[in-house]
Coordinates of N, CA and C in Angstrom, one line a residue:
K11 N 78.5 79.6 113.4 CA 79.7 79.4 112.6 C 80.7 80.4 112.9
I12 N 81.9 80.0 113.2 CA 83.0 80.9 113.5 C 83.7 81.3 112.2
N13 N 83.8 82.6 112.0 CA 84.4 83.1 110.7 C 85.8 83.7 111.0
L14 N 86.8 82.9 111.0 CA 88.2 83.4 111.2 C 88.7 84.1 110.0
P15 N 89.6 85.1 110.1 CA 90.1 85.8 109.0 C 90.7 84.9 107.9
E16 N 91.4 83.9 108.3 CA 92.1 83.0 107.4 C 91.1 82.1 106.6
A17 N 89.9 82.0 107.2 CA 88.8 81.2 106.5 C 87.9 82.1 105.7
A18 N 88.2 83.4 105.7 CA 87.3 84.3 105.0 C 87.8 84.7 103.7
A19 N 88.2 83.8 102.9 CA 88.7 84.0 101.6 C 87.6 84.1 100.6
E20 N 86.9 85.2 100.6 CA 85.7 85.4 99.8 C 86.0 85.9 98.5
K21 N 85.2 85.6 97.5 CA 85.4 86.1 96.2 C 85.2 87.6 96.1
Q22 N 85.8 88.3 95.2 CA 85.6 89.8 95.1 C 84.1 90.1 95.0
S23 N 83.4 89.3 94.3 CA 82.0 89.7 94.1 C 81.2 89.6 95.4
D24 N 81.7 88.9 96.4 CA 81.0 88.8 97.7 C 81.3 90.1 98.5
R25 N 82.4 90.8 98.2 CA 82.7 92.0 98.9 C 83.1 93.0 97.8
P26 N 82.2 93.5 97.1 CA 82.5 94.3 95.9 C 83.2 95.6 96.1
N27 N 83.2 96.2 97.3 CA 83.9 97.5 97.5 C 85.3 97.3 98.1
E28 N 85.8 96.1 98.1 CA 87.1 95.9 98.7 C 88.2 95.7 97.6
V29 N 89.3 96.2 97.8 CA 90.5 95.9 97.0 C 91.5 95.3 97.9
N30 N 91.8 94.0 97.6 CA 92.7 93.2 98.5 C 94.2 93.3 98.0
V31 N 95.0 93.7 98.9 CA 96.5 93.8 98.7 C 97.2 92.8 99.6
T32 N 98.0 92.0 99.0 CA 98.8 91.1 99.8 C 100.3 91.4 99.8
V33 N 100.9 91.3 101.0 CA 102.3 91.6 101.1 C 102.9 90.3 101.7
D34 N 103.9 89.7 101.0 CA 104.4 88.5 101.6 C 105.7 88.8 102.4
A35 N 106.3 87.7 102.9 CA 107.5 87.9 103.8 C 108.7 88.4 103.0
Q36 N 108.7 88.2 101.7 CA 109.8 88.7 100.9 C 109.6 90.1 100.4
G37 N 108.4 90.7 100.7 CA 108.2 92.1 100.3 C 107.5 92.1 98.9
N38 N 107.0 91.0 98.4 CA 106.3 91.0 97.1 C 104.8 91.4 97.3
Y39 N 104.3 92.1 96.4 CA 103.0 92.7 96.4 C 102.1 92.1 95.4
T40 N 100.8 91.8 95.7 CA 99.8 91.5 94.7 C 98.6 92.4 95.1
V41 N 97.9 92.8 94.0 CA 96.6 93.5 94.2 C 95.6 92.7 93.4
E42 N 94.6 92.2 94.2 CA 93.6 91.3 93.6 C 94.2 90.2 92.9
R43 N 95.2 89.6 93.5 CA 95.9 88.4 93.0 C 96.8 88.7 91.8
Q44 N 96.9 89.9 91.4 CA 97.8 90.3 90.3 C 99.1 90.8 90.9
P45 N 100.2 90.1 90.5 CA 101.5 90.6 91.0 C 101.8 92.0 90.6
I46 N 102.4 92.8 91.4 CA 102.8 94.2 91.1 C 104.3 94.2 91.1
D47 N 104.9 94.7 90.0 CA 106.3 95.0 89.9 C 106.6 96.3 90.7
F48 N 107.0 96.2 91.9 CA 107.2 97.4 92.8 C 108.4 98.2 92.3
T49 N 108.2 99.4 91.8 CA 109.2 100.3 91.5 C 109.1 101.6 92.2
G50 N 108.2 101.6 93.2 CA 107.9 102.8 94.0 C 106.4 102.9 94.3
A51 N 106.1 103.8 95.2 CA 104.7 103.9 95.6 C 103.7 104.0 94.5
M52 N 104.1 104.7 93.4 CA 103.2 104.9 92.3 C 102.9 103.7 91.6
S53 N 103.8 102.7 91.5 CA 103.5 101.4 90.9 C 102.3 100.7 91.7
L54 N 102.4 100.8 93.0 CA 101.3 100.2 93.8 C 100.0 101.0 93.6
T55 N 100.1 102.4 93.5 CA 98.9 103.2 93.3 C 98.3 102.8 92.0
Q56 N 99.0 102.6 91.0 CA 98.5 102.3 89.7 C 97.7 100.9 89.8
G57 N 98.3 100.0 90.5 CA 97.7 98.7 90.7 C 96.3 98.8 91.4
L58 N 96.3 99.7 92.5 CA 95.1 99.9 93.2 C 94.0 100.6 92.3
R59 N 94.5 101.6 91.6 CA 93.5 102.2 90.7 C 92.9 101.3 89.7
Q60 N 93.7 100.4 89.1 CA 93.3 99.5 88.1 C 92.3 98.5 88.7
A61 N 92.6 98.0 89.9 CA 91.7 97.1 90.6 C 90.4 97.7 91.1
A62 N 90.5 99.0 91.5 CA 89.3 99.7 92.0 C 88.4 100.1 90.9
G63 N 88.9 100.3 89.7 CA 88.1 100.7 88.6 C 87.3 102.0 88.9
D64 N 86.0 101.9 88.7 CA 85.2 103.1 88.9 C 84.4 103.0 90.2
R65 N 84.8 102.1 91.1 CA 84.2 102.0 92.4 C 84.4 103.3 93.2
R66 N 83.4 103.8 93.9 CA 83.6 105.0 94.7 C 84.0 104.5 96.1
D67 N 85.1 105.2 96.6 CA 85.5 105.0 97.9 C 85.7 103.6 98.4
P68 N 86.6 102.8 97.6 CA 86.8 101.4 98.0 C 87.6 101.3 99.3
V69 N 87.4 100.1 99.9 CA 88.2 99.8 101.1 C 89.4 99.0 100.7
I70 N 90.6 99.5 101.0 CA 91.8 98.8 100.7 C 92.1 97.9 101.9
V71 N 92.1 96.6 101.6 CA 92.3 95.6 102.6 C 93.8 95.0 102.5
I72 N 94.6 95.3 103.5 CA 96.0 94.8 103.5 C 96.1 93.5 104.2
N73 N 96.5 92.5 103.4 CA 96.8 91.2 104.0 C 98.3 91.0 104.0
A74 N 98.9 91.2 105.2 CA 100.3 91.2 105.3 C 100.7 89.9 106.0
D75 N 101.7 89.2 105.5 CA 102.3 88.1 106.1 C 102.9 88.5 107.5
A76 N 102.8 87.6 108.4 CA 103.3 88.0 109.8 C 104.8 88.4 109.7
K77 N 105.5 87.9 108.7 CA 107.0 88.2 108.6 C 107.3 89.3 107.6
A78 N 106.2 90.0 107.1 CA 106.4 91.1 106.2 C 107.0 92.3 107.0
T79 N 107.8 93.1 106.4 CA 108.3 94.2 107.2 C 107.3 95.3 107.3
H80 N 107.5 96.1 108.4 CA 106.6 97.3 108.6 C 106.7 98.2 107.4
Q81 N 107.9 98.4 106.8 CA 108.1 99.3 105.7 C 107.2 98.8 104.5
S82 N 107.1 97.5 104.2 CA 106.4 97.1 103.1 C 104.9 97.4 103.3
V83 N 104.4 97.3 104.5 CA 103.0 97.7 104.8 C 102.8 99.2 104.6
I84 N 103.7 99.9 105.1 CA 103.7 101.4 105.0 C 103.6 101.8 103.6
R85 N 104.3 101.1 102.7 CA 104.3 101.4 101.3 C 102.9 101.3 100.7
V86 N 102.2 100.3 101.1 CA 100.8 100.1 100.6 C 99.9 101.3 101.1
M87 N 100.1 101.6 102.4 CA 99.4 102.8 102.9 C 99.7 104.1 102.2
E88 N 100.9 104.3 101.9 CA 101.3 105.5 101.1 C 100.7 105.4 99.7
A89 N 100.7 104.2 99.1 CA 100.1 104.1 97.7 C 98.7 104.4 97.8
A90 N 98.0 103.9 98.8 CA 96.5 104.2 99.0 C 96.3 105.7 99.1
R91 N 97.1 106.4 99.9 CA 97.0 107.8 100.1 C 97.2 108.6 98.8
L92 N 98.2 108.2 98.1 CA 98.5 108.8 96.8 C 97.3 108.6 95.8
G93 N 96.6 107.5 95.9 CA 95.5 107.2 95.1 C 94.2 107.9 95.5
G94 N 94.2 108.5 96.7 CA 93.0 109.1 97.3 C 92.1 108.2 98.0
Y95 N 92.6 107.0 98.3 CA 91.8 106.0 99.0 C 92.1 106.1 100.5
N96 N 91.0 106.5 101.2 CA 91.1 106.9 102.6 C 90.7 105.8 103.6
H97 N 90.1 104.7 103.1 CA 89.6 103.6 103.9 C 90.6 102.4 103.8
I98 N 91.3 102.2 104.8 CA 92.3 101.1 104.8 C 92.0 100.2 106.0
T99 N 92.0 98.9 105.8 CA 91.9 98.0 106.9 C 92.9 96.9 106.7
F100 N 93.0 96.1 107.8 CA 94.0 95.0 107.8 C 93.3 93.7 108.1
T101 N 93.8 92.6 107.6 CA 93.4 91.3 108.1 C 94.5 90.8 108.9
T102 N 94.2 89.9 109.8 CA 95.2 89.3 110.7 C 95.2 87.8 110.5
H103 N 96.3 87.2 110.7 CA 96.4 85.7 110.6 C 97.2 85.3 111.8
R104 N 96.7 84.3 112.4 CA 97.4 83.7 113.6 C 98.3 82.6 113.0
P105 N 99.4 82.4 113.6 CA 100.3 81.3 113.2 C 99.5 80.0 113.5
Q106 N 99.8 78.9 112.7 CA 99.1 77.7 112.9 C 99.4 77.1 114.3
G107 N 98.4 76.6 114.9 CA 98.5 76.0 116.2 C 98.3 77.0 117.4
E108 N 98.2 78.3 117.1 CA 98.0 79.3 118.1 C 96.5 79.6 118.2
R109 N 96.0 79.8 119.4 CA 94.6 80.1 119.6 C 94.4 81.4 120.2

């Protein structure tokens, strides 16, 4: 079975140490599907802390739209750093029809 990133939309309970952050093409952020009212890096940090709860050393997974700006992704990385989260990874999505 091929497990492509876009097909790997697993429930949080399946990957309990991950905190998923989504950045869309308009620069909107969600943390674990909860919209974040971005007012600065600390607003994202607070969202990460709330989602991480008491988990030790969670992995911050950044799911960025292909058209999201680099700056919007850097903001998530800065928020993770401010929260003390050192493990960050990215998911990738191929445009439809591309192999």
